[in-house]
PDB file of C-alpha atoms in Angstrom:
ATOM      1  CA  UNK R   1      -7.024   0.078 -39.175  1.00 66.00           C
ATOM      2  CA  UNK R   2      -4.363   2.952 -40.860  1.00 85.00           C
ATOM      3  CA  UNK R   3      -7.511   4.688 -41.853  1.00 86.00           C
ATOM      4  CA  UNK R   4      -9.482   4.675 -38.621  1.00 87.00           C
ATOM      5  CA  UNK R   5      -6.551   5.781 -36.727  1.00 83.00           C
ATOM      6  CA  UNK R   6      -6.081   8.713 -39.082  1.00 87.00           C
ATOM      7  CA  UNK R   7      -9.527   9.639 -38.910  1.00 93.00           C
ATOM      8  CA  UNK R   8      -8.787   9.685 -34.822  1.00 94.00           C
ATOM      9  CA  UNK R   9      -6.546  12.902 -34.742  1.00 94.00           C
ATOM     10  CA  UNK R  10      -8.972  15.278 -36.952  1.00 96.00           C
ATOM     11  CA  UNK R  11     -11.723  13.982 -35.147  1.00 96.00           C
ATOM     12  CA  UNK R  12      -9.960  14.008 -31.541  1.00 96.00           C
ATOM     13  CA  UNK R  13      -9.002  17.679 -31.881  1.00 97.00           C
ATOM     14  CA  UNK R  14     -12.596  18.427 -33.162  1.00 97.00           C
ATOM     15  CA  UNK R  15     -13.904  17.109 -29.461  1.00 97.00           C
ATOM     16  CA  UNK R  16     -10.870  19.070 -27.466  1.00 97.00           C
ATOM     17  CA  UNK R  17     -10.991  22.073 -29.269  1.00 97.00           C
ATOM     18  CA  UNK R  18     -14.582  22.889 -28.977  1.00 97.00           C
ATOM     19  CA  UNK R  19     -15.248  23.799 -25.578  1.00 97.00           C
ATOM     20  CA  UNK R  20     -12.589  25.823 -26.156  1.00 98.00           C
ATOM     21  CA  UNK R  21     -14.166  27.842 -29.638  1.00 98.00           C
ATOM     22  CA  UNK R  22     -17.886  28.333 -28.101  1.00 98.00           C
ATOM     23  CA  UNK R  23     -16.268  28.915 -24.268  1.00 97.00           C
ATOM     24  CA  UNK R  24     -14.184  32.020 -26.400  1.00 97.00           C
ATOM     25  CA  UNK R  25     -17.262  32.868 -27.698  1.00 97.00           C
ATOM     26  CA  UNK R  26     -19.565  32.586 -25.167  1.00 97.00           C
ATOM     27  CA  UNK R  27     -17.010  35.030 -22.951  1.00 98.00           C
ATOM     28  CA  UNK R  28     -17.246  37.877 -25.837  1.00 97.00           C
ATOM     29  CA  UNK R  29     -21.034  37.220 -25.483  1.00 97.00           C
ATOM     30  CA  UNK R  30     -21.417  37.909 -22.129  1.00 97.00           C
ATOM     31  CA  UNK R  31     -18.580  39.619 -21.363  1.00 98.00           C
ATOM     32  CA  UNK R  32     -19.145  41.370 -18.396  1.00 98.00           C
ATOM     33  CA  UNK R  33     -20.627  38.427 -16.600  1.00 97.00           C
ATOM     34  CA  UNK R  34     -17.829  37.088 -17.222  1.00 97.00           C
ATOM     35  CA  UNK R  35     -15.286  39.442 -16.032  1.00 98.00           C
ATOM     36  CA  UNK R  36     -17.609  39.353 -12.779  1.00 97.00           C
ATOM     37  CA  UNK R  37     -16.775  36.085 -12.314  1.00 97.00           C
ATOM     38  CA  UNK R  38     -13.351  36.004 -13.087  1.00 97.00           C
ATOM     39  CA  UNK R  39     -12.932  39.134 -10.708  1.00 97.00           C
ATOM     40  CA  UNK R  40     -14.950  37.575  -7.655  1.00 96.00           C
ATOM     41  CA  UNK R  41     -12.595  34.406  -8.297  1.00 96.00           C
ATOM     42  CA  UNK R  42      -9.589  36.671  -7.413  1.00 96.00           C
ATOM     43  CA  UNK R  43      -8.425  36.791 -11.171  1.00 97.00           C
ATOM     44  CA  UNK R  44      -8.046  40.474 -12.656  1.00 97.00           C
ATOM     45  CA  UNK R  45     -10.976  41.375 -15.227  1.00 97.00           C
ATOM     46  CA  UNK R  46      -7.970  43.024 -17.518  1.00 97.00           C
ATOM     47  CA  UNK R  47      -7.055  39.403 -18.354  1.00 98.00           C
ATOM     48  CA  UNK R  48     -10.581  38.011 -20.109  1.00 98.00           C
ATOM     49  CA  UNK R  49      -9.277  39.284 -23.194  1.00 98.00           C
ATOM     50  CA  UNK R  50      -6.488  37.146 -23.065  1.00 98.00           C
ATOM     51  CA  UNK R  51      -8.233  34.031 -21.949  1.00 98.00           C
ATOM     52  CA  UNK R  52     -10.476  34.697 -24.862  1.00 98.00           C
ATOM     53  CA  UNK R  53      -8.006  35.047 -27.186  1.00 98.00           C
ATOM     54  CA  UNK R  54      -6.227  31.846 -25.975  1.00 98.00           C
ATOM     55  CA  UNK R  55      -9.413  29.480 -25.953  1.00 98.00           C
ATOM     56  CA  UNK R  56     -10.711  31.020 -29.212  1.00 98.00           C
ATOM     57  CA  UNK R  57      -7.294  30.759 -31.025  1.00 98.00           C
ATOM     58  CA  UNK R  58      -5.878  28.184 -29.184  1.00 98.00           C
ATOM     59  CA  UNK R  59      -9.062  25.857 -29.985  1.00 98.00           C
ATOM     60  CA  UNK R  60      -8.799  26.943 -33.644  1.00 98.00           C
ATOM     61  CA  UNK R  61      -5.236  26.276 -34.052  1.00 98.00           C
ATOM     62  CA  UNK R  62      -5.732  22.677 -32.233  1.00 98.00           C
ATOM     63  CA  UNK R  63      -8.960  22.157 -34.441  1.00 98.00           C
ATOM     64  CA  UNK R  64      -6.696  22.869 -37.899  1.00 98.00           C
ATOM     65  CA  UNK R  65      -3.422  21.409 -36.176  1.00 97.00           C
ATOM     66  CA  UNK R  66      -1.143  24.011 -36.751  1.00 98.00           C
ATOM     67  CA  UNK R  67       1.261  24.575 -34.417  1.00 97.00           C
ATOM     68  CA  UNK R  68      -0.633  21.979 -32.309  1.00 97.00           C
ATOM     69  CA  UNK R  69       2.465  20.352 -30.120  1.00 98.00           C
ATOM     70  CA  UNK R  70       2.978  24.393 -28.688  1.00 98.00           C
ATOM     71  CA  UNK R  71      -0.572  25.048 -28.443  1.00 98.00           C
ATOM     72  CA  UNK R  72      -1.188  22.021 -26.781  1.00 98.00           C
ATOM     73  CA  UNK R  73       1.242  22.523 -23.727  1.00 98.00           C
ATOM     74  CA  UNK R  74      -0.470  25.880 -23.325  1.00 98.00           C
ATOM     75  CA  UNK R  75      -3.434  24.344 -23.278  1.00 98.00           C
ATOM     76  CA  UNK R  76      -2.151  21.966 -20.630  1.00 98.00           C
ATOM     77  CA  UNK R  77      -1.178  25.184 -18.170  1.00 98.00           C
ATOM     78  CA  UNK R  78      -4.301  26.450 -19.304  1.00 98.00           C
ATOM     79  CA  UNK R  79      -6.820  23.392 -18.066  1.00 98.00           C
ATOM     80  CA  UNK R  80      -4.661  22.948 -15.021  1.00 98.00           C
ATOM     81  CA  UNK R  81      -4.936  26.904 -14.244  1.00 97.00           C
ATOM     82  CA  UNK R  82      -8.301  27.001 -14.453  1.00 97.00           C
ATOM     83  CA  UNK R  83      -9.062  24.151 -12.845  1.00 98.00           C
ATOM     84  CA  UNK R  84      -6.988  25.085  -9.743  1.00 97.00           C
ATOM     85  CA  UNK R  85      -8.718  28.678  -9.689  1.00 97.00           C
ATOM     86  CA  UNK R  86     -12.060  28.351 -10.951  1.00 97.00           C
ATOM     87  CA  UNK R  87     -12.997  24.351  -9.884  1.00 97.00           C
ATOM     88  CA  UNK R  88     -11.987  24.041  -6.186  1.00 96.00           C
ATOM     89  CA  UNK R  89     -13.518  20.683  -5.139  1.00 96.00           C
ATOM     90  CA  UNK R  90     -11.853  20.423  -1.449  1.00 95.00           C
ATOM     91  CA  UNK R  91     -14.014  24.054  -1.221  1.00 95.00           C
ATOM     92  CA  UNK R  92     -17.385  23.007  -2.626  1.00 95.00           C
ATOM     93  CA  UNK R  93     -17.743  19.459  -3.857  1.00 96.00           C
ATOM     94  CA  UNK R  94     -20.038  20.011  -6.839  1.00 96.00           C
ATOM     95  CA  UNK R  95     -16.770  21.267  -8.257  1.00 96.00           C
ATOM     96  CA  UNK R  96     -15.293  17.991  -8.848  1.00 97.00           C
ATOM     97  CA  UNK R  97     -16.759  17.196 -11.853  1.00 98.00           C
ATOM     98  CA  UNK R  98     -15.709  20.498 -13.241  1.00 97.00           C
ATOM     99  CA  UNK R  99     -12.211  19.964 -12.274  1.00 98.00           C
ATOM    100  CA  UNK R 100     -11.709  16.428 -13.264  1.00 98.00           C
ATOM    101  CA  UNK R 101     -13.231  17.750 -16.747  1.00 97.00           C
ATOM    102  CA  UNK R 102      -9.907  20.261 -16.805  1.00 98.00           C
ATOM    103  CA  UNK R 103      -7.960  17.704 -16.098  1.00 98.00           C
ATOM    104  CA  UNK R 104      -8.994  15.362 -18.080  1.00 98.00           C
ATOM    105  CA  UNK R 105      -8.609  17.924 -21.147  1.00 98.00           C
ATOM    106  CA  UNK R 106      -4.800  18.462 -20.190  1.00 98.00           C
ATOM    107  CA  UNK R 107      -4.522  15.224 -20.560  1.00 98.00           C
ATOM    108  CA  UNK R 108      -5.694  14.990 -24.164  1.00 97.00           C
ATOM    109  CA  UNK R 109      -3.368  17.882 -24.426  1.00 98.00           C
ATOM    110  CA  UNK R 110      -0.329  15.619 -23.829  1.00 98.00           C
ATOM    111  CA  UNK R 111      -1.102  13.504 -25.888  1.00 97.00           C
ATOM    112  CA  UNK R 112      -0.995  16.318 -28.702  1.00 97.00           C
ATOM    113  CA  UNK R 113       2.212  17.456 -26.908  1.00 98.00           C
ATOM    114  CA  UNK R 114       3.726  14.078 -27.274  1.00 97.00           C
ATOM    115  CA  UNK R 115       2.636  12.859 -30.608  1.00 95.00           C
ATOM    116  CA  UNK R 116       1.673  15.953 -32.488  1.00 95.00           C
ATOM    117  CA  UNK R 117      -1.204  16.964 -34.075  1.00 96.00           C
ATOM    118  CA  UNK R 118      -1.757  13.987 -36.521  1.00 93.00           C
ATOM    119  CA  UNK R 119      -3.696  13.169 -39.803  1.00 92.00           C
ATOM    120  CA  UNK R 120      -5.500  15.754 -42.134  1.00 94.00           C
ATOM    121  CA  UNK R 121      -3.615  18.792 -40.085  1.00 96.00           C
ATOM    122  CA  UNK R 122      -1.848  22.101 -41.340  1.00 96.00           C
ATOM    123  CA  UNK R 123       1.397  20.466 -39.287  1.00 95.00           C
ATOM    124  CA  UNK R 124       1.803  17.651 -41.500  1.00 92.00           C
ATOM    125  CA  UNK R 125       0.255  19.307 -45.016  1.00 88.00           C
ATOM    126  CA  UNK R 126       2.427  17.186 -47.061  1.00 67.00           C
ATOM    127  CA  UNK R 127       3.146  14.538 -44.435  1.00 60.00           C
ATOM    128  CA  UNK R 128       2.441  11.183 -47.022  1.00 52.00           C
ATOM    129  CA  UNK R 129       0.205   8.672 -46.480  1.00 50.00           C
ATOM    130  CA  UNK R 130       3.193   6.187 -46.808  1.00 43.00           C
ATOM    131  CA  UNK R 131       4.320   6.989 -43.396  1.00 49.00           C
ATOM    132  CA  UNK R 132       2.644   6.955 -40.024  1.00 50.00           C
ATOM    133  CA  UNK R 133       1.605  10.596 -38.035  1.00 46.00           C
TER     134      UNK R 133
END
């Protein structure tokens, strides 16, 4: 069972962090669809290049684990953000999904907040196997 829930963490912040990596990349694709969006949503265009910078390297840095408890709160404003802004269900209830989605990711988040980022991660490179992450 030590093994298995080792394997969890890696494979855990593999599933959070890539929405994250192909969202970051999918913005710099179509970038000024993008900044459309964000603009008719009441959110300055100005800021894509932050979000992009925070899913791409934020999703990295959860992926690898480094620095993962910080990341991961931001992460946690991040998803709630969004979802407040971008998913408004009480508006238009196709939305809910969407928002639960967010929310649902924040959650995970915590859970990175709280225990850290785990097995096989740049935060505990030299962490032995004779103790629990």
């Amino acid at each position: 069972m030590d093994k298995l829930q080792q394997l969890s963490a890696p494979i855990g912040r593999l599933f959070l962090s890539m929405i994250f990596i192909f969202s970051g990349f999918t913005k710099i694709t179509g970038y000024a669809g993008t900044q459309g969006y964000m603009e008719s949503m009441g959110v300055p265009g100005m800021l894509l290049p932050l979000v992009i910078a925070v899913e791409l390297f934020g999703g990295l840095a959860i992926l690898f684990g480094f620095k993962a408890r910080f990341v991961a709160i931001l992460l946690v404003g991040f998803n709630i953000i969004s979802a407040l802004i971008f998913h408004q269900f009480w508006i238009d209830e196709s939305q809910m999904n969407p928002f639960m989605k967010n929310i649902a990711m924040a959650g995970g988040f915590l859970m990175i907040f709280a225990h850290g980022a785990g097995a096989y991660s740049i935060d505990n490179r030299g962490y032995r196997n004779t103790h629990k992450v």
